Coordinates of C-alpha atoms and ligand atoms in Angstrom, one line a residue:
M38 CA 96.1 99.2 98.9
N39 CA 97.9 101.3 101.0
R40 CA 101.8 101.3 99.8
F41 CA 104.8 99.5 102.2
E42 CA 105.9 102.3 103.6
T43 CA 102.2 102.8 105.1
V44 CA 101.3 99.8 106.1
A45 CA 104.5 99.6 107.5
I46 CA 103.8 102.0 110.0
H47 CA 100.1 101.5 110.2
A48 CA 99.5 97.7 110.1
G49 CA 98.4 95.8 113.7
Q50 CA 99.2 99.4 114.8
E51 CA 95.3 101.1 115.6
P52 CA 95.6 103.7 118.5
D53 CA 95.1 101.9 122.2
P54 CA 91.1 102.2 122.8
V55 CA 91.4 102.1 125.7
T56 CA 94.2 105.5 126.3
G57 CA 93.7 106.4 123.0
A58 CA 98.1 105.7 122.9
V59 CA 99.3 106.4 119.6
V60 CA 102.0 103.7 120.1
P61 CA 100.7 99.5 120.9
P62 CA 101.7 99.7 125.0
I63 CA 103.9 96.6 125.9
H64 CA 101.9 94.3 127.6
Q65 CA 104.5 93.2 130.0
V66 CA 102.4 90.3 131.7
S67 CA 102.4 86.3 131.8
T68 CA 98.3 85.6 132.1
F69 CA 95.1 87.1 131.9
K70 CA 91.8 87.4 134.0
Q71 CA 88.8 85.3 133.0
D72 CA 85.6 86.3 133.9
G73 CA 84.0 83.0 135.0
V74 CA 86.1 80.0 134.1
G75 CA 86.5 79.6 130.1
G76 CA 85.1 83.7 130.1
L77 CA 88.2 85.3 128.4
R78 CA 88.2 89.4 127.5
G79 CA 90.0 89.8 125.0
G80 CA 91.0 85.9 122.9
Y81 CA 93.8 86.3 125.7
E82 CA 94.4 83.3 128.2
Y83 CA 98.6 82.9 128.7
S84 CA 101.0 84.9 126.5
R85 CA 103.0 81.9 125.1
S86 CA 99.7 81.4 123.5
A87 CA 98.8 84.9 122.5
N88 CA 100.0 88.4 123.4
P89 CA 98.4 91.4 122.6
T90 CA 101.5 92.6 122.0
R91 CA 102.9 89.9 120.1
T92 CA 99.3 90.1 117.8
A93 CA 100.4 93.7 116.9
L94 CA 103.7 92.7 115.6
E95 CA 102.6 89.3 114.2
E96 CA 99.4 91.5 112.1
N97 CA 101.6 93.9 111.2
L98 CA 104.8 91.4 109.4
A99 CA 101.7 89.3 107.7
A100 CA 100.5 92.7 106.2
L101 CA 104.9 93.6 105.1
E102 CA 105.1 90.6 103.6
D103 CA 101.2 90.7 101.9
G104 CA 100.9 87.4 104.3
R105 CA 97.9 86.2 105.4
R106 CA 99.7 84.8 109.4
G107 CA 102.7 85.8 110.8
L108 CA 103.5 84.8 113.9
A109 CA 107.1 86.5 115.9
F110 CA 108.9 84.0 117.6
A111 CA 112.1 84.5 120.3
S112 CA 114.8 84.2 117.4
G113 CA 115.5 83.1 114.0
L114 CA 116.3 80.4 114.7
A115 CA 114.1 79.4 117.3
A116 CA 111.3 80.4 114.0
E117 CA 113.1 78.0 112.3
D118 CA 113.6 75.0 114.5
C119 CA 109.5 75.7 114.0
L120 CA 109.4 75.4 110.6
L121 CA 111.1 72.4 110.1
R122 CA 109.5 70.7 112.7
T123 CA 105.9 71.1 111.1
L124 CA 107.1 70.7 107.5
L125 CA 109.3 67.5 108.0
V126 CA 108.7 64.0 109.8
P127 CA 111.0 60.9 109.9
G128 CA 111.8 60.0 106.0
D129 CA 111.2 63.3 104.7
H130 CA 113.9 65.4 102.3
L131 CA 114.8 68.6 103.0
V132 CA 116.8 70.4 100.0
I133 CA 119.3 73.0 101.2
P134 CA 121.2 76.0 99.2
N135 CA 125.3 75.7 99.3
D136 CA 125.0 79.8 100.6
A137 CA 123.1 79.7 103.4
Y138 CA 123.0 81.5 107.5
G139 CA 125.8 79.0 109.3
G140 CA 123.2 78.6 112.1
T141 CA 120.9 77.2 109.6
F142 CA 123.1 75.0 108.6
R143 CA 123.9 73.9 111.9
L144 CA 120.5 73.0 113.0
V145 CA 119.8 71.3 109.8
S146 CA 122.8 68.7 110.2
K147 CA 123.0 68.3 113.9
V148 CA 119.7 68.5 115.1
V149 CA 117.1 67.5 112.4
E150 CA 119.5 65.0 111.0
R151 CA 119.2 63.3 114.3
W152 CA 115.2 62.9 114.0
G153 CA 115.5 60.9 110.8
V154 CA 114.9 63.8 109.0
A155 CA 117.7 63.8 105.6
W156 CA 118.6 66.9 103.6
S157 CA 120.5 67.4 100.8
V158 CA 122.6 71.1 100.0
A159 CA 121.8 72.9 95.7
D160 CA 123.0 75.3 94.4
T161 CA 120.1 77.5 94.5
S162 CA 121.0 80.0 92.4
D163 CA 120.9 77.0 89.4
P164 CA 117.2 76.1 88.7
A165 CA 118.2 73.0 86.6
A166 CA 120.2 71.8 89.9
V167 CA 117.3 72.2 92.2
R168 CA 115.2 69.8 89.6
A169 CA 118.1 67.3 90.2
A170 CA 118.5 67.6 94.4
L171 CA 114.5 67.0 93.8
R172 CA 113.8 62.8 95.2
P173 CA 109.9 62.1 96.0
E174 CA 110.0 62.2 99.3
T175 CA 111.3 65.5 99.6
K176 CA 108.8 67.7 101.1
A177 CA 110.6 71.2 101.5
V178 CA 113.3 73.2 99.2
W179 CA 114.8 76.4 101.8
V180 CA 116.3 79.2 99.7
E181 CA 118.0 82.4 100.7
T182 CA 118.1 85.3 98.6
P183 CA 120.5 87.2 98.5
S184 CA 122.2 84.2 100.4
N185 CA 124.7 85.0 103.4
P186 CA 127.8 85.4 103.4
L187 CA 128.4 85.1 99.7
L188 CA 125.5 87.0 98.3
G189 CA 124.1 84.5 95.8
I190 CA 120.5 85.5 94.0
T191 CA 118.2 82.5 93.4
D192 CA 115.3 83.7 90.8
I193 CA 112.7 82.4 93.8
A194 CA 109.6 82.1 90.9
A195 CA 111.4 79.6 88.5
V196 CA 112.5 77.4 92.2
A197 CA 108.9 78.0 93.4
Q198 CA 107.3 76.2 90.3
I199 CA 109.7 73.8 90.4
A200 CA 109.3 72.8 94.1
H201 CA 105.6 72.6 93.5
E202 CA 105.6 70.6 90.3
G203 CA 107.8 68.3 92.5
G204 CA 105.7 68.3 95.6
A205 CA 107.3 70.2 97.5
R206 CA 106.8 73.7 99.7
L207 CA 109.4 76.8 99.0
V208 CA 110.7 78.7 101.9
V209 CA 112.6 81.9 101.7
D210 CA 114.7 83.6 103.9
N211 CA 114.0 87.4 103.4
T212 CA 116.4 88.1 106.1
F213 CA 118.7 90.1 103.6
A214 CA 116.6 91.2 101.6
S215 CA 113.9 92.7 104.2
P216 CA 110.0 92.5 102.8
Y217 CA 110.4 95.7 101.7
L218 CA 113.2 95.1 99.0
Q219 CA 111.4 91.7 98.4
Q220 CA 107.8 89.8 98.9
P221 CA 108.4 85.7 98.5
L222 CA 105.7 85.1 98.9
A223 CA 104.2 87.3 95.8
L224 CA 106.8 84.8 93.6
G225 CA 105.5 81.7 94.6
A226 CA 106.9 81.0 98.0
D227 CA 105.3 78.8 100.4
V228 CA 106.5 80.3 104.0
V229 CA 108.7 83.4 104.4
V230 CA 111.8 83.1 107.4
H231 CA 113.3 86.1 109.1
S232 CA 115.9 87.1 111.2
T233 CA 113.9 89.9 113.1
T234 CA 117.5 90.8 114.8
K235 CA 118.8 92.1 111.2
Y236 CA 117.1 94.5 108.6
L237 CA 113.3 94.8 110.4
G238 CA 114.1 95.6 114.5
G239 CA 117.4 97.3 112.4
H240 CA 118.9 99.2 116.0
S241 CA 120.7 96.0 117.3
D242 CA 118.6 95.5 119.9
V243 CA 116.5 93.2 120.3
V244 CA 116.9 89.2 118.9
G245 CA 113.8 88.2 117.5
G246 CA 112.7 85.7 114.5
A247 CA 109.6 85.9 112.5
L248 CA 107.6 83.6 110.1
V249 CA 105.0 84.5 107.5
T250 CA 102.7 82.6 105.1
S251 CA 99.3 82.9 102.8
D252 CA 98.1 78.9 103.7
E253 CA 95.3 78.8 106.5
A254 CA 96.1 75.0 107.0
L255 CA 99.9 75.6 107.0
A256 CA 99.7 78.6 109.1
Q257 CA 97.3 76.5 111.9
E258 CA 99.8 73.9 112.1
L259 CA 102.7 76.9 112.9
A260 CA 101.0 78.7 115.7
F261 CA 100.2 75.2 117.4
H262 CA 103.7 74.3 117.1
Q263 CA 104.2 78.0 118.3
N264 CA 102.3 77.0 121.3
A265 CA 103.4 73.6 122.0
M266 CA 106.8 74.1 121.9
G267 CA 107.0 77.7 122.9
A268 CA 109.6 79.1 121.7
V269 CA 108.1 83.3 121.1
A270 CA 108.6 86.9 121.2
G271 CA 108.6 87.9 124.3
P272 CA 105.9 91.5 124.9
F273 CA 109.2 93.4 125.3
D274 CA 111.1 92.5 121.8
S275 CA 107.6 92.2 119.8
W276 CA 107.7 95.9 119.9
L277 CA 111.2 96.4 120.2
V278 CA 110.9 94.9 116.5
M279 CA 107.6 97.3 115.6
R280 CA 109.7 100.5 116.3
G281 CA 112.2 99.3 113.9
V282 CA 109.5 98.7 111.3
K283 CA 108.2 101.9 111.3
T284 CA 111.4 103.5 109.6
L285 CA 112.4 100.0 108.0
A286 CA 112.2 101.6 104.5
V287 CA 113.9 104.4 104.4
R288 CA 116.6 102.7 106.0
M289 CA 116.4 100.2 103.0
D290 CA 116.7 103.3 101.3
R291 CA 119.6 105.1 102.8
H292 CA 121.5 100.8 103.6
S293 CA 120.9 100.2 99.5
A294 CA 122.5 103.8 98.5
N295 CA 125.5 103.5 100.7
A296 CA 126.1 100.1 99.7
S297 CA 126.6 100.8 96.1
R298 CA 128.8 103.3 96.6
V299 CA 131.0 100.8 99.0
A300 CA 130.6 98.0 96.2
E301 CA 132.1 100.5 93.7
M302 CA 134.7 102.2 95.6
L303 CA 136.1 98.8 96.2
T304 CA 135.8 97.3 93.1
A305 CA 137.9 100.3 91.9
H306 CA 141.2 99.4 95.1
P307 CA 143.5 96.7 93.5
R308 CA 143.9 95.2 97.0
V309 CA 140.5 93.8 96.3
T310 CA 140.1 90.8 93.5
R311 CA 136.5 90.4 94.0
V312 CA 132.9 92.5 95.0
L313 CA 130.2 90.4 95.6
Y314 CA 127.4 93.0 95.8
P315 CA 124.0 91.9 93.5
G316 CA 123.3 95.7 92.9
L317 CA 127.2 95.1 89.8
P318 CA 126.5 94.5 86.4
S319 CA 128.7 92.6 87.0
H320 CA 127.4 89.7 89.8
P321 CA 125.9 87.1 88.0
G322 CA 122.2 87.5 90.0
H323 CA 122.6 91.2 89.7
E324 CA 119.5 90.2 86.3
T325 CA 117.5 87.9 88.5
A326 CA 117.9 90.2 91.8
A327 CA 116.8 93.2 89.5
K328 CA 113.9 91.6 88.5
Q329 CA 112.8 90.5 92.1
M330 CA 114.2 93.0 94.1
R331 CA 113.1 96.8 94.9
D332 CA 116.9 97.5 95.3
F333 CA 119.2 95.7 95.9
G334 CA 120.4 96.0 100.0
G335 CA 123.5 96.6 102.1
M336 CA 125.2 93.5 102.5
V337 CA 127.9 93.6 100.9
S338 CA 131.1 91.1 101.0
F339 CA 134.2 91.2 99.4
R340 CA 138.1 88.7 98.3
V341 CA 140.8 90.3 99.7
E342 CA 144.4 90.0 98.2
G343 CA 146.7 88.1 100.4
G344 CA 144.6 85.3 102.1
E345 CA 143.1 84.5 105.2
E346 CA 146.0 86.4 106.7
A347 CA 144.8 89.9 105.0
A348 CA 141.2 89.2 105.5
V349 CA 141.5 89.1 108.5
A350 CA 143.7 92.0 109.0
V351 CA 141.6 94.2 107.1
C352 CA 138.5 93.4 109.3
E353 CA 140.6 94.6 112.8
R354 CA 142.3 97.5 111.0
T355 CA 138.5 99.5 110.5
R356 CA 137.2 102.3 113.2
L357 CA 133.8 103.5 112.3
F358 CA 133.2 99.9 110.9
T359 CA 132.7 97.3 114.1
L360 CA 134.6 93.8 114.3
G361 CA 131.4 92.0 115.0
E362 CA 128.6 88.8 114.3
S363 CA 125.7 90.1 112.7
L364 CA 124.4 93.1 110.3
G365 CA 121.6 95.0 109.7
G366 CA 121.7 97.9 112.2
V367 CA 122.2 101.2 111.3
E368 CA 125.7 101.2 112.2
S369 CA 128.0 99.6 109.9
L370 CA 129.8 95.9 110.5
I371 CA 132.5 93.9 109.7
E372 CA 133.6 90.2 109.9
H373 CA 134.9 87.5 108.9
P374 CA 133.0 85.0 108.0
G375 CA 135.4 81.5 108.1
R376 CA 135.9 82.5 111.4
M377 CA 133.4 83.7 112.7
T378 CA 129.6 83.4 111.3
H379 CA 130.7 80.5 108.8
A380 CA 132.9 78.7 111.5
S381 CA 130.1 75.9 112.0
A382 CA 130.1 75.6 107.6
A383 CA 134.2 74.7 108.3
G384 CA 135.2 71.5 106.0
S385 CA 131.1 71.1 104.4
A386 CA 129.5 72.0 101.0
L387 CA 128.5 75.8 102.8
E388 CA 132.8 76.2 104.2
V389 CA 133.3 79.9 102.8
P390 CA 136.3 81.0 100.7
A391 CA 139.3 81.8 103.5
D392 CA 140.2 85.6 102.6
L393 CA 136.1 86.6 102.2
V394 CA 135.1 89.7 104.4
R395 CA 131.1 90.3 104.8
L396 CA 130.1 94.3 105.9
S397 CA 126.8 94.7 106.9
V398 CA 127.0 99.1 105.2
G399 CA 125.0 101.1 107.8
I400 CA 123.1 104.4 107.2
E401 CA 126.4 106.6 108.8
A402 CA 126.9 109.4 106.0
V403 CA 128.9 107.2 103.4
E404 CA 132.2 109.5 102.6
D405 CA 133.5 108.7 106.3
L406 CA 132.3 104.2 105.9
L407 CA 134.4 105.3 102.0
T408 CA 137.3 106.9 104.3
D409 CA 137.3 104.5 106.8
L410 CA 137.8 101.5 104.4
S411 CA 139.9 102.6 102.0
E412 CA 142.3 102.8 105.3
A413 CA 141.6 99.4 106.2
L414 CA 142.5 98.5 103.1
G415 CA 146.2 100.8 103.2
Ligands
LIG176 C1 120.8 86.3 111.8 C2 120.2 85.5 110.9 C3 119.2 84.1 110.8 C4 118.7 83.3 112.4 O1 118.9 84.2 112.9 P1 118.8 84.8 114.7 O2 117.8 85.2 115.0 O3 120.6 84.9 114.8 O4 118.3 83.5 115.2 C5 118.9 83.0 110.5 N1 118.9 83.5 108.7 C6 119.6 84.7 108.8 C7 120.4 85.2 106.9 C8 121.0 85.8 108.9 O5 121.6 86.2 109.0

């Protein structure tokens, strides 16, 4: 079996059989000629149902997560929507984490709930809390690790066992770690979710999402819903994600190395009251992260002395760290979760501290990043 870096470059990427092009072509096409009614040449009939460029990406994604089946969507939330409407019907119950991507919380609380699906919140970093949240009608447990924006760590193997004992499936949003740093299916998860917009794409130039599973029956239901609902990844977007994936391993190594230097610098800074990075031995999830991750990733959050105004001021003073939402690109980003990415969680169990700043540490020269942050902190 080839190693991750090799798989990332080769899975689903055989040279084009017609021309020999070493990169899969962008099949920017909606429909395919049939040789007689129903006579499909390559199995393709219409690009919502399947498109060769998307297939190349889907095979690649499945291999990255060491899963059997990958499905590519128009966004991370489109993937989540397809998954939730496949796993849950009215009367079912879902457990979501107390720290999660704000859009996941909004989708569950504002959209899925209206269809008669119950949900409750648990601190998934505590396996006992997950066990206590299970109900007879619980069909799925949703986990994000590391979580957004508090960088909490959930023990995937422990929670998988608890979910399965309770007759529920375990979903892991693996966006923050990427499959290079963490492979949830191997730890017992049933489905992996990605916003490919982030580290998989890696260059802040595409919005996309993915699901990967090894459960063949579930994969078939998901593929049916993917086509029935239609929020698929387009050919060009699929191609951009594939291009990003080829450098995922080298990018994640550099993201992790830079983030760990940034976390150390912030820990020593007098105006920083708390640094949230799973690579720090003081982080409550450090041991679990070290056990289930190859490295600790590029996301760092911290709390600033002086409350919300001080945190907002830091976000507005950096020059290299660009103020903006999103994460996982080669360039460093800074944001204020309370007013930006997690504004929709205000007043809920997922509300984030007002003095919190979140960094997506890029792959620039780390000395320049450290200087920029020191100057912004003053
Ligand atoms: C961005 C993000 C999503 C949603 O993905 P989109 O591509 O923006 O729809 C889901 N989960 C996490 C952890 C994210 O960071």
